[in-house]
Amino acid sequence: MRTVSGGEVAGILVAVFWAVLVSFLAVALARVAQTLKATTKLVADVTDQAVPLLADASQAVRSAQTQIDRVDAIATDVQEVTSNASALSTTVASTFGGPLVKVAAFGYGVRRALGGRKEEDVPGNSARRTVIMGRTVPAARRKRNLRGKRD
């Protein structure tokens, strides 16, 4: 029988080590290839779903812009109507306000003239107070004082 030398044993060990290393590398490369395939499929699916979503979002933005333009036009019209209403109110107030006040005052004067005067409406007949040298004299004492001076 033949004996195996130390160099041959070392060569066998190196060959086994390389075989194990190549096997591990082959398994790792196979897993990386599977991961790349899954990633490629995921990117393709996301792209297939994202394109319609982006189209819908673009359409929604266009629709919103159209609605904003309409609201802006309505706001402009409302502002114009408000301005016109303010001008009309001012015109009506200046046209009818003065004469209407005069007619109301005239009507009040006619009513007072035709209805007669009440006693408390007559000037000088009210319960006024008279001030004499810094003192206030009630109306009842004043009348008594005036009668006494006449007599």
Coordinates of N, CA and C in Angstrom, one line a residue:
M1 N 0.8 -1.2 0.0 CA 0.0 0.0 0.0 C 0.8 1.3 0.0
R2 N 0.2 2.1 -0.5 CA 1.0 3.3 -0.7 C 0.6 4.3 0.4
T3 N 1.5 5.1 0.9 CA 1.3 6.0 2.0 C 1.1 7.4 1.3
V4 N 0.3 8.2 2.0 CA 0.0 9.5 1.5 C 0.9 10.5 2.1
S5 N 1.5 11.3 1.3 CA 2.4 12.2 1.8 C 1.7 13.5 2.4
G6 N 2.4 14.3 3.1 CA 1.9 15.5 3.7 C 1.4 16.5 2.6
G7 N 2.1 16.6 1.5 CA 1.7 17.5 0.4 C 0.5 17.1 -0.3
E8 N 0.2 15.8 -0.4 CA -1.0 15.3 -1.0 C -2.2 15.6 -0.1
V9 N -2.0 15.4 1.2 CA -3.1 15.7 2.2 C -3.4 17.2 2.1
A10 N -2.4 18.0 2.0 CA -2.7 19.5 1.9 C -3.4 19.8 0.6
G11 N -3.0 19.1 -0.4 CA -3.7 19.4 -1.7 C -5.2 18.9 -1.7
I12 N -5.5 17.8 -1.0 CA -6.8 17.3 -0.9 C -7.6 18.3 0.0
L13 N -7.0 18.8 1.1 CA -7.7 19.8 1.9 C -8.1 21.1 1.2
V14 N -7.1 21.5 0.4 CA -7.4 22.8 -0.4 C -8.5 22.5 -1.4
A15 N -8.5 21.3 -2.0 CA -9.5 21.0 -3.0 C -10.9 21.0 -2.4
V16 N -11.0 20.4 -1.2 CA -12.3 20.3 -0.5 C -12.7 21.7 -0.1
F17 N -11.7 22.5 0.4 CA -12.1 23.9 0.8 C -12.6 24.6 -0.4
W18 N -12.0 24.5 -1.5 CA -12.5 25.2 -2.7 C -13.8 24.7 -3.2
A19 N -14.1 23.4 -3.0 CA -15.4 22.9 -3.4 C -16.5 23.4 -2.5
V20 N -16.2 23.5 -1.2 CA -17.2 24.0 -0.3 C -17.4 25.5 -0.6
L21 N -16.4 26.2 -0.8 CA -16.5 27.7 -1.1 C -17.3 27.9 -2.4
V22 N -17.0 27.2 -3.4 CA -17.7 27.3 -4.7 C -19.2 27.0 -4.4
S23 N -19.5 26.0 -3.6 CA -20.9 25.6 -3.4 C -21.6 26.7 -2.6
F24 N -21.0 27.3 -1.6 CA -21.6 28.4 -0.9 C -21.8 29.6 -1.9
L25 N -20.8 29.9 -2.7 CA -21.0 31.0 -3.6 C -22.1 30.7 -4.6
A26 N -22.2 29.5 -5.1 CA -23.3 29.2 -6.0 C -24.7 29.4 -5.4
V27 N -24.8 28.9 -4.1 CA -26.1 29.1 -3.4 C -26.4 30.6 -3.2
A28 N -25.4 31.4 -2.8 CA -25.6 32.8 -2.6 C -26.0 33.5 -3.9
L29 N -25.3 33.1 -5.0 CA -25.7 33.7 -6.3 C -27.1 33.3 -6.7
A30 N -27.5 32.1 -6.5 CA -28.8 31.7 -6.8 C -29.8 32.5 -6.0
R31 N -29.6 32.8 -4.7 CA -30.5 33.6 -3.9 C -30.5 35.0 -4.4
V32 N -29.4 35.6 -4.7 CA -29.3 37.0 -5.3 C -30.1 37.0 -6.6
A33 N -30.0 36.0 -7.4 CA -30.8 36.0 -8.7 C -32.3 36.0 -8.4
Q34 N -32.7 35.2 -7.4 CA -34.2 35.2 -7.0 C -34.6 36.5 -6.5
T35 N -33.8 37.1 -5.7 CA -34.1 38.5 -5.1 C -34.2 39.5 -6.3
L36 N -33.3 39.5 -7.2 CA -33.4 40.4 -8.3 C -34.6 40.1 -9.2
K37 N -35.0 38.9 -9.4 CA -36.3 38.6 -10.1 C -37.5 39.1 -9.4
A38 N -37.5 38.9 -8.1 CA -38.7 39.4 -7.3 C -38.7 41.0 -7.3
T39 N -37.5 41.6 -7.2 CA -37.5 43.1 -7.2 C -37.9 43.6 -8.6
T40 N -37.5 42.9 -9.7 CA -37.9 43.3 -11.0 C -39.4 43.2 -11.2
K41 N -40.0 42.1 -10.7 CA -41.5 41.9 -10.8 C -42.2 43.0 -9.9
L42 N -41.7 43.3 -8.7 CA -42.3 44.3 -7.9 C -42.3 45.7 -8.5
V43 N -41.2 46.0 -9.1 CA -41.1 47.3 -9.8 C -42.0 47.4 -11.0
A44 N -42.2 46.3 -11.7 CA -43.1 46.3 -12.9 C -44.5 46.4 -12.4
D45 N -44.9 45.7 -11.3 CA -46.2 45.9 -10.7 C -46.5 47.3 -10.2
V46 N -45.6 47.9 -9.6 CA -45.7 49.2 -9.1 C -45.9 50.2 -10.2
T47 N -45.1 50.0 -11.3 CA -45.3 50.8 -12.5 C -46.6 50.7 -13.1
D48 N -47.1 49.4 -13.2 CA -48.4 49.2 -13.8 C -49.5 49.8 -13.0
Q49 N -49.4 49.9 -11.7 CA -50.4 50.5 -10.8 C -50.2 52.0 -10.7
A50 N -49.0 52.5 -10.8 CA -48.7 53.9 -10.6 C -49.2 54.7 -11.8
V51 N -49.0 54.2 -13.0 CA -49.3 55.0 -14.2 C -50.8 55.4 -14.2
P52 N -51.8 54.4 -14.0 CA -53.2 54.9 -13.9 C -53.5 55.8 -12.8
L53 N -52.8 55.6 -11.6 CA -53.0 56.5 -10.5 C -52.5 57.9 -10.8
L54 N -51.4 58.0 -11.5 CA -50.9 59.3 -11.9 C -51.8 60.0 -12.9
A55 N -52.4 59.2 -13.8 CA -53.3 59.8 -14.8 C -54.6 60.3 -14.0
D56 N -55.1 59.5 -13.1 CA -56.2 59.9 -12.3 C -55.9 61.2 -11.5
A57 N -54.8 61.2 -10.9 CA -54.4 62.4 -10.1 C -54.3 63.7 -11.0
S58 N -53.7 63.5 -12.2 CA -53.6 64.6 -13.2 C -55.0 65.1 -13.6
Q59 N -55.9 64.1 -13.8 CA -57.3 64.5 -14.2 C -57.9 65.2 -13.0
A60 N -57.7 64.8 -11.8 CA -58.3 65.5 -10.6 C -57.8 66.9 -10.4
V61 N -56.5 67.0 -10.7 CA -55.9 68.4 -10.6 C -56.5 69.3 -11.7
R62 N -56.6 68.8 -12.9 CA -57.2 69.6 -14.0 C -58.7 70.0 -13.6
S63 N -59.4 69.0 -13.0 CA -60.8 69.3 -12.6 C -60.8 70.3 -11.5
A64 N -60.0 70.2 -10.6 CA -59.9 71.2 -9.5 C -59.6 72.6 -10.0
Q65 N -58.7 72.6 -11.0 CA -58.3 73.9 -11.5 C -59.5 74.5 -12.2
T66 N -60.3 73.7 -12.9 CA -61.5 74.2 -13.6 C -62.5 74.8 -12.6
Q67 N -62.7 74.0 -11.5 CA -63.6 74.5 -10.5 C -63.1 75.8 -9.8
I68 N -61.8 75.9 -9.6 CA -61.3 77.1 -9.0 C -61.5 78.3 -9.9
D69 N -61.3 78.1 -11.2 CA -61.6 79.1 -12.2 C -63.1 79.5 -12.1
R70 N -64.0 78.6 -12.0 CA -65.4 78.9 -11.9 C -65.7 79.7 -10.7
V71 N -65.1 79.2 -9.5 CA -65.4 79.9 -8.3 C -64.8 81.4 -8.3
D72 N -63.7 81.5 -9.0 CA -63.1 82.9 -9.1 C -64.0 83.8 -9.9
A73 N -64.6 83.2 -11.0 CA -65.5 84.0 -11.8 C -66.7 84.4 -11.0
I74 N -67.3 83.4 -10.2 CA -68.4 83.7 -9.4 C -68.1 84.8 -8.4
A75 N -66.9 84.7 -7.7 CA -66.6 85.7 -6.7 C -66.4 87.1 -7.4
T76 N -65.9 87.1 -8.6 CA -65.8 88.4 -9.3 C -67.2 89.0 -9.5
D77 N -68.1 88.1 -10.0 CA -69.5 88.5 -10.2 C -70.2 89.0 -9.0
V78 N -70.0 88.3 -7.9 CA -70.6 88.7 -6.6 C -70.0 90.0 -6.1
Q79 N -68.7 90.2 -6.3 CA -68.1 91.5 -5.9 C -68.7 92.6 -6.8
E80 N -68.9 92.4 -8.1 CA -69.5 93.4 -8.9 C -71.0 93.7 -8.5
V81 N -71.7 92.7 -8.2 CA -73.1 92.8 -7.7 C -73.2 93.6 -6.4
T82 N -72.3 93.3 -5.5 CA -72.2 94.0 -4.2 C -71.9 95.5 -4.5
S83 N -71.0 95.8 -5.4 CA -70.6 97.2 -5.7 C -71.8 97.9 -6.3
N84 N -72.5 97.2 -7.2 CA -73.7 97.8 -7.8 C -74.8 98.0 -6.8
A85 N -75.0 97.1 -5.9 CA -76.0 97.2 -4.8 C -75.7 98.4 -3.9
S86 N -74.4 98.6 -3.6 CA -74.0 99.7 -2.7 C -74.2 101.0 -3.4
A87 N -73.9 101.1 -4.7 CA -74.2 102.3 -5.5 C -75.6 102.6 -5.6
L88 N -76.5 101.5 -5.8 CA -77.9 101.7 -5.9 C -78.4 102.2 -4.5
S89 N -78.0 101.6 -3.4 CA -78.4 102.0 -2.1 C -78.1 103.5 -1.8
T90 N -76.9 103.9 -2.2 CA -76.5 105.3 -2.0 C -77.4 106.2 -2.9
T91 N -77.6 105.8 -4.1 CA -78.5 106.6 -5.0 C -79.9 106.8 -4.4
V92 N -80.5 105.7 -4.0 CA -81.8 105.7 -3.4 C -81.9 106.5 -2.2
A93 N -80.9 106.4 -1.3 CA -80.8 107.2 -0.1 C -80.7 108.7 -0.4
S94 N -79.9 109.0 -1.3 CA -79.8 110.4 -1.6 C -81.0 111.0 -2.4
T95 N -81.6 110.2 -3.2 CA -82.8 110.6 -4.0 C -84.0 110.7 -3.1
F96 N -84.3 109.7 -2.3 CA -85.6 109.7 -1.5 C -85.4 110.1 -0.1
G97 N -84.2 110.0 0.4 CA -84.0 110.3 1.9 C -84.3 111.7 2.3
G98 N -83.8 112.7 1.6 CA -84.1 114.1 2.0 C -85.6 114.4 1.9
P99 N -86.2 114.2 0.7 CA -87.6 114.5 0.6 C -88.5 113.7 1.5
L100 N -88.1 112.5 1.8 CA -88.9 111.6 2.7 C -88.9 112.2 4.1
V101 N -87.7 112.7 4.6 CA -87.7 113.3 5.9 C -88.5 114.5 5.9
K102 N -88.4 115.3 4.9 CA -89.2 116.5 4.8 C -90.7 116.2 4.9
V103 N -91.2 115.2 4.1 CA -92.6 114.9 4.1 C -93.0 114.4 5.5
A104 N -92.1 113.6 6.2 CA -92.5 113.1 7.5 C -92.6 114.2 8.5
A105 N -91.6 115.2 8.4 CA -91.7 116.4 9.3 C -92.9 117.2 9.0
F106 N -93.3 117.4 7.8 CA -94.5 118.1 7.4 C -95.7 117.4 8.0
G107 N -95.8 116.1 7.8 CA -96.9 115.3 8.3 C -97.0 115.4 9.8
Y108 N -95.9 115.4 10.5 CA -95.9 115.5 12.0 C -96.4 116.9 12.4
G109 N -96.0 117.9 11.7 CA -96.4 119.3 11.9 C -97.9 119.5 11.7
V110 N -98.4 118.9 10.6 CA -99.8 119.0 10.4 C -100.6 118.3 11.4
R111 N -100.2 117.1 11.9 CA -100.9 116.4 12.9 C -100.9 117.2 14.2
R112 N -99.8 117.8 14.6 CA -99.7 118.6 15.8 C -100.6 119.8 15.7
A113 N -100.7 120.4 14.5 CA -101.5 121.6 14.3 C -103.0 121.2 14.4
L114 N -103.4 120.1 13.8 CA -104.8 119.7 13.7 C -105.2 119.0 15.0
G115 N -104.4 118.4 15.7 CA -104.7 117.6 16.9 C -104.8 118.5 18.1
G116 N -104.3 119.7 18.1 CA -104.3 120.5 19.3 C -103.1 120.2 20.2
R117 N -102.8 121.1 21.1 CA -101.7 121.0 21.9 C -102.1 120.5 23.3
K118 N -101.3 119.7 23.9 CA -101.6 119.2 25.2 C -101.0 120.2 26.2
E119 N -101.4 120.2 27.4 CA -100.9 121.1 28.4 C -99.4 121.0 28.7
E120 N -98.9 119.8 28.7 CA -97.5 119.6 29.0 C -96.7 120.0 27.8
D121 N -97.3 120.2 26.6 CA -96.5 120.6 25.4 C -96.3 122.1 25.3
V122 N -97.1 122.8 26.1 CA -97.1 124.3 26.0 C -95.8 124.8 26.7
P123 N -95.0 125.6 26.1 CA -93.8 126.0 26.8 C -94.1 126.9 27.9
G124 N -93.4 126.9 29.0 CA -93.6 127.7 30.2 C -94.6 127.1 31.1
N125 N -95.2 126.0 30.8 CA -96.1 125.3 31.7 C -95.5 124.1 32.3
S126 N -94.3 123.8 32.0 CA -93.6 122.6 32.5 C -93.1 122.9 33.9
A127 N -92.8 121.8 34.6 CA -92.3 121.9 35.9 C -90.8 122.2 35.9
R128 N -90.4 123.4 35.5 CA -89.0 123.8 35.5 C -88.6 124.2 36.8
R129 N -87.3 124.2 37.0 CA -86.7 124.7 38.3 C -86.0 126.0 38.0
T130 N -86.1 126.9 38.9 CA -85.4 128.2 38.8 C -84.3 128.2 39.8
V131 N -83.2 128.8 39.3 CA -82.0 128.9 40.1 C -81.9 130.3 40.6
I132 N -81.8 130.5 41.9 CA -81.7 131.8 42.5 C -80.4 131.8 43.4
M133 N -79.4 132.6 43.0 CA -78.2 132.7 43.8 C -77.6 131.4 44.2
G134 N -77.5 130.5 43.2 CA -76.9 129.2 43.5 C -77.8 128.2 44.1
R135 N -79.0 128.5 44.3 CA -80.0 127.5 44.9 C -81.0 127.2 43.9
T136 N -81.5 126.0 44.0 CA -82.6 125.5 43.1 C -83.9 125.6 43.8
V137 N -84.9 126.3 43.2 CA -86.2 126.5 43.8 C -87.2 125.6 43.1
P138 N -87.9 124.7 43.7 CA -88.9 123.8 43.0 C -90.0 124.7 42.4
A139 N -90.7 124.2 41.5 CA -91.7 124.9 40.7 C -92.9 125.3 41.7
A140 N -93.2 124.5 42.7 CA -94.3 124.9 43.6 C -94.0 126.1 44.4
R141 N -92.8 126.2 44.9 CA -92.4 127.3 45.7 C -92.3 128.6 44.9
R142 N -91.8 128.4 43.6 CA -91.6 129.5 42.7 C -93.0 130.1 42.5
K143 N -94.0 129.3 42.2 CA -95.3 129.9 41.9 C -95.9 130.6 43.2
R144 N -95.6 130.1 44.3 CA -96.1 130.7 45.6 C -95.4 132.1 45.7
N145 N -94.1 132.1 45.4 CA -93.3 133.3 45.5 C -93.7 134.3 44.5
L146 N -94.1 133.8 43.3 CA -94.6 134.8 42.3 C -95.9 135.4 42.7
R147 N -96.8 134.6 43.3 CA -98.1 135.1 43.7 C -97.9 136.2 44.8
G148 N -97.0 135.9 45.7 CA -96.8 136.8 46.8 C -96.2 138.1 46.3
K149 N -95.4 138.1 45.3 CA -94.8 139.4 44.8 C -95.9 140.2 44.0
R150 N -96.9 139.5 43.4 CA -97.9 140.2 42.6 C -98.9 140.9 43.6
D151 N -99.1 140.3 44.7 CA -100.2 140.8 45.6 C -99.7 142.0 46.3

